[in-house]
Amino acid sequence: MRSTSTGDLPVDLGRDEARELARQELSKPSYDRDTPITTRVIQWIAERIEDLLAAASGTFSSGLAIAVIVVIVVALAVLVVLRTGPLARRGARRAAPVLPDQRRTASDHRAAADDAAGDGDWNTAVLERFRAVIAGLEERGVLDTRAGRTADEAAVEAGAVLPGVAEILRAGATRFDAVRYGARHAGPADDAALRELDDAVTTARPGRPTEAGAAEFAVPR
């Protein structure tokens, strides 16, 4: 079949050619993701484009109209990849575990925090100090030793057992996440707040909640 093209897009193409064009486009590496949901969605799009092309063959006389359908569906595929690919996973990082896979003691995390603070590396100091808090809670049996727990989950679970420090634990988790994911650059005040949090949680015992210390741990906007 004769065809002319404008750039890379054929202006006159048949149904089979359009279908093959769509399949080639959707099979490019840029659409290839390991995420099962992405694979399923792309497969669904490929099936829908076959249905559209089959219906269009009896409706449109111009190959350009079919090509427009192809472009629209490919655009939808790109949107799906953006929503489920690296950009989407960037937001999912907030669900990363607070403690690393290779467990360290609370003392180890505190020592790392002290070293970082001594070097003026406030971000690392904050992260390591909060990890020391959570590791210490696991060592005391306040939290069960469990992989995959996020900072927010740890704060909520520990706060249920130690209601007196529940609010400052949640504030500490918020500060940890803000520093860890780049929304905030820590400074000496953050380090001081996490040190106070560590001291408060270390001495906390199960009991009724109090308001003491809540203001000091509020994360500045």
CSV table of C-alpha atoms in Angstrom, one decimal:
chain,number,residue,atom,x,y,z
A,1,MET,CA,0.0,0.0,0.0
A,2,ARG,CA,1.3,3.4,-0.9
A,3,SER,CA,1.9,5.8,1.9
A,4,THR,CA,3.4,9.2,2.5
A,5,SER,CA,4.7,10.5,5.8
A,6,THR,CA,5.1,13.7,7.6
A,7,GLY,CA,8.0,13.4,9.9
A,8,ASP,CA,7.7,9.9,11.5
A,9,LEU,CA,3.9,9.7,11.3
A,10,PRO,CA,2.4,7.9,8.3
A,11,VAL,CA,-0.5,9.9,6.8
A,12,ASP,CA,-2.0,7.0,4.8
A,13,LEU,CA,-1.9,3.6,6.4
A,14,GLY,CA,-4.2,0.7,6.7
A,15,ARG,CA,-5.6,-1.0,9.7
A,16,ASP,CA,-2.9,-3.7,9.9
A,17,GLU,CA,-0.2,-1.1,9.5
A,18,ALA,CA,-1.7,1.1,12.2
A,19,ARG,CA,-2.1,-1.9,14.6
A,20,GLU,CA,1.6,-2.8,14.0
A,21,LEU,CA,2.7,0.8,14.6
A,22,ALA,CA,0.9,0.9,17.9
A,23,ARG,CA,2.3,-2.4,19.0
A,24,GLN,CA,5.8,-1.3,18.1
A,25,GLU,CA,5.4,1.9,20.0
A,26,LEU,CA,4.0,0.3,23.1
A,27,SER,CA,6.8,-2.3,23.1
A,28,LYS,CA,9.6,0.3,23.2
A,29,PRO,CA,11.8,0.1,26.3
A,30,SER,CA,10.4,3.4,27.6
A,31,TYR,CA,7.1,1.5,28.3
A,32,ASP,CA,8.8,-1.5,29.8
A,33,ARG,CA,8.5,-1.6,33.6
A,34,ASP,CA,8.9,-4.4,36.1
A,35,THR,CA,5.8,-3.3,38.0
A,36,PRO,CA,3.1,-5.9,37.3
A,37,ILE,CA,0.3,-3.3,37.4
A,38,THR,CA,2.0,-1.4,34.6
A,39,THR,CA,2.4,-4.4,32.5
A,40,ARG,CA,-1.2,-5.3,32.9
A,41,VAL,CA,-2.3,-1.8,32.0
A,42,ILE,CA,-0.2,-1.6,28.9
A,43,GLN,CA,-1.5,-5.0,27.8
A,44,TRP,CA,-5.0,-3.7,28.3
A,45,ILE,CA,-4.2,-0.6,26.2
A,46,ALA,CA,-2.9,-2.8,23.4
A,47,GLU,CA,-6.1,-4.8,23.4
A,48,ARG,CA,-8.2,-1.7,23.4
A,49,ILE,CA,-6.3,-0.2,20.5
A,50,GLU,CA,-7.0,-3.4,18.5
A,51,ASP,CA,-10.7,-2.9,19.2
A,52,LEU,CA,-10.6,0.8,18.2
A,53,LEU,CA,-8.8,0.0,15.0
A,54,ALA,CA,-11.2,-2.7,14.1
A,55,ALA,CA,-14.1,-0.4,14.7
A,56,ALA,CA,-12.4,2.5,12.9
A,57,SER,CA,-11.8,0.5,9.7
A,58,GLY,CA,-15.5,0.6,8.9
A,59,THR,CA,-16.0,4.2,9.9
A,60,PHE,CA,-13.0,6.2,8.7
A,61,SER,CA,-11.9,6.5,5.2
A,62,SER,CA,-8.8,8.4,6.0
A,63,GLY,CA,-5.7,6.7,7.4
A,64,LEU,CA,-5.0,9.9,9.2
A,65,ALA,CA,-7.9,9.4,11.5
A,66,ILE,CA,-6.6,6.0,12.4
A,67,ALA,CA,-3.2,7.5,13.0
A,68,VAL,CA,-4.8,10.0,15.4
A,69,ILE,CA,-6.3,7.2,17.4
A,70,VAL,CA,-2.9,5.6,17.6
A,71,VAL,CA,-1.3,8.8,18.9
A,72,ILE,CA,-4.0,9.3,21.5
A,73,VAL,CA,-3.7,5.8,22.9
A,74,VAL,CA,0.1,6.0,22.9
A,75,ALA,CA,-0.2,9.3,24.9
A,76,LEU,CA,-2.4,7.5,27.4
A,77,ALA,CA,0.3,4.8,27.7
A,78,VAL,CA,2.9,7.4,28.4
A,79,LEU,CA,0.6,8.9,31.1
A,80,VAL,CA,0.2,5.5,32.7
A,81,VAL,CA,4.0,5.0,32.8
A,82,LEU,CA,4.5,8.4,34.4
A,83,ARG,CA,1.9,7.6,37.0
A,84,THR,CA,3.3,4.1,37.8
A,85,GLY,CA,7.0,4.5,36.9
A,86,PRO,CA,9.9,6.4,38.4
A,87,LEU,CA,8.1,9.6,39.1
A,88,ALA,CA,5.3,7.8,41.0
A,89,ARG,CA,7.9,5.7,42.8
A,90,ARG,CA,9.5,8.9,44.0
A,91,GLY,CA,6.5,9.5,46.1
A,92,ALA,CA,6.4,5.9,47.3
A,93,ARG,CA,9.8,6.3,48.9
A,94,ARG,CA,8.0,7.8,51.8
A,95,ALA,CA,7.0,4.3,52.7
A,96,ALA,CA,10.6,3.1,53.1
A,97,PRO,CA,11.5,1.5,56.4
A,98,VAL,CA,12.9,3.7,59.1
A,99,LEU,CA,15.6,1.1,60.0
A,100,PRO,CA,18.0,-0.4,57.5
A,101,ASP,CA,17.9,-4.1,56.7
A,102,GLN,CA,21.2,-4.6,58.4
A,103,ARG,CA,20.2,-3.9,62.0
A,104,ARG,CA,22.3,-1.8,64.3
A,105,THR,CA,21.9,-1.2,68.0
A,106,ALA,CA,20.5,2.0,69.4
A,107,SER,CA,23.9,2.8,70.7
A,108,ASP,CA,25.4,2.4,67.2
A,109,HIS,CA,22.9,4.9,65.8
A,110,ARG,CA,23.5,7.3,68.6
A,111,ALA,CA,27.2,7.2,68.0
A,112,ALA,CA,26.7,7.8,64.2
A,113,ALA,CA,24.4,10.7,65.1
A,114,ASP,CA,27.0,12.2,67.4
A,115,ASP,CA,29.8,11.8,64.8
A,116,ALA,CA,27.6,13.5,62.1
A,117,ALA,CA,26.7,16.3,64.4
A,118,GLY,CA,30.4,16.8,65.2
A,119,ASP,CA,31.0,17.2,61.5
A,120,GLY,CA,28.1,19.6,61.0
A,121,ASP,CA,26.2,17.0,59.0
A,122,TRP,CA,22.9,17.8,60.5
A,123,ASN,CA,20.8,15.7,58.1
A,124,THR,CA,22.6,12.5,59.0
A,125,ALA,CA,22.5,13.4,62.7
A,126,VAL,CA,18.7,13.8,62.6
A,127,LEU,CA,18.2,10.6,60.7
A,128,GLU,CA,20.5,8.5,62.9
A,129,ARG,CA,19.1,10.0,66.1
A,130,PHE,CA,15.6,9.1,65.2
A,131,ARG,CA,16.7,5.6,64.2
A,132,ALA,CA,18.3,5.3,67.6
A,133,VAL,CA,15.0,6.2,69.2
A,134,ILE,CA,13.2,3.5,67.2
A,135,ALA,CA,15.9,0.9,67.7
A,136,GLY,CA,15.8,1.6,71.4
A,137,LEU,CA,12.1,1.1,71.5
A,138,GLU,CA,12.6,-2.3,69.9
A,139,GLU,CA,15.3,-3.2,72.3
A,140,ARG,CA,13.0,-2.3,75.3
A,141,GLY,CA,10.2,-4.4,73.8
A,142,VAL,CA,7.9,-1.4,73.4
A,143,LEU,CA,8.0,-2.2,69.6
A,144,ASP,CA,8.3,-5.7,68.3
A,145,THR,CA,11.3,-6.3,66.0
A,146,ARG,CA,9.8,-6.1,62.6
A,147,ALA,CA,11.3,-5.3,59.2
A,148,GLY,CA,9.6,-2.7,56.9
A,149,ARG,CA,8.2,-0.4,59.6
A,150,THR,CA,8.0,3.2,58.5
A,151,ALA,CA,8.8,6.2,60.7
A,152,ASP,CA,5.1,7.1,60.9
A,153,GLU,CA,4.1,3.5,61.8
A,154,ALA,CA,6.8,3.3,64.5
A,155,ALA,CA,5.6,6.6,66.0
A,156,VAL,CA,1.9,5.6,66.1
A,157,GLU,CA,2.7,2.1,67.5
A,158,ALA,CA,5.0,3.3,70.1
A,159,GLY,CA,2.7,6.2,71.0
A,160,ALA,CA,-0.1,3.7,71.8
A,161,VAL,CA,2.2,2.1,74.4
A,162,LEU,CA,3.8,5.3,75.6
A,163,PRO,CA,1.0,7.9,75.3
A,164,GLY,CA,3.0,10.5,77.3
A,165,VAL,CA,5.4,10.9,74.3
A,166,ALA,CA,3.0,10.0,71.5
A,167,GLU,CA,2.7,13.6,70.1
A,168,ILE,CA,6.4,14.2,70.1
A,169,LEU,CA,7.1,10.9,68.5
A,170,ARG,CA,4.8,11.8,65.6
A,171,ALA,CA,6.5,15.2,65.3
A,172,GLY,CA,9.9,13.4,65.3
A,173,ALA,CA,8.7,11.1,62.5
A,174,THR,CA,7.5,14.1,60.5
A,175,ARG,CA,10.9,15.7,60.9
A,176,PHE,CA,12.7,12.5,60.0
A,177,ASP,CA,10.6,12.1,56.8
A,178,ALA,CA,11.1,15.8,55.8
A,179,VAL,CA,14.9,15.5,56.1
A,180,ARG,CA,15.1,12.0,54.6
A,181,TYR,CA,13.1,12.9,51.4
A,182,GLY,CA,14.6,16.3,50.8
A,183,ALA,CA,11.8,18.6,51.9
A,184,ARG,CA,13.9,20.0,54.7
A,185,HIS,CA,17.6,20.6,55.4
A,186,ALA,CA,18.3,20.0,59.0
A,187,GLY,CA,20.2,22.3,61.3
A,188,PRO,CA,21.5,22.5,64.9
A,189,ALA,CA,17.9,23.1,66.2
A,190,ASP,CA,16.7,19.9,64.5
A,191,ASP,CA,19.6,18.0,66.1
A,192,ALA,CA,18.8,19.5,69.5
A,193,ALA,CA,15.1,18.6,69.1
A,194,LEU,CA,15.9,14.9,68.2
A,195,ARG,CA,18.3,14.7,71.2
A,196,GLU,CA,15.4,15.8,73.5
A,197,LEU,CA,13.1,13.4,71.8
A,198,ASP,CA,15.6,10.6,72.4
A,199,ASP,CA,15.9,11.5,76.1
A,200,ALA,CA,12.2,11.8,76.6
A,201,VAL,CA,11.4,8.4,74.9
A,202,THR,CA,14.2,6.6,76.8
A,203,THR,CA,12.8,7.6,80.1
A,204,ALA,CA,9.1,7.3,79.2
A,205,ARG,CA,7.0,4.6,80.7
A,206,PRO,CA,3.4,3.4,79.9
A,207,GLY,CA,0.9,5.8,81.3
A,208,ARG,CA,-1.5,8.6,80.7
A,209,PRO,CA,-0.6,11.2,78.0
A,210,THR,CA,0.7,14.6,79.0
A,211,GLU,CA,1.3,17.8,77.1
A,212,ALA,CA,4.9,18.2,78.2
A,213,GLY,CA,7.4,18.8,75.5
A,214,ALA,CA,4.9,18.9,72.6
A,215,ALA,CA,5.8,22.5,71.5
A,216,GLU,CA,9.5,21.9,71.4
A,217,PHE,CA,9.1,19.1,68.8
A,218,ALA,CA,6.8,20.9,66.4
A,219,VAL,CA,8.5,20.9,63.0
A,220,PRO,CA,8.9,24.5,61.8
A,221,ARG,CA,7.2,25.3,58.5
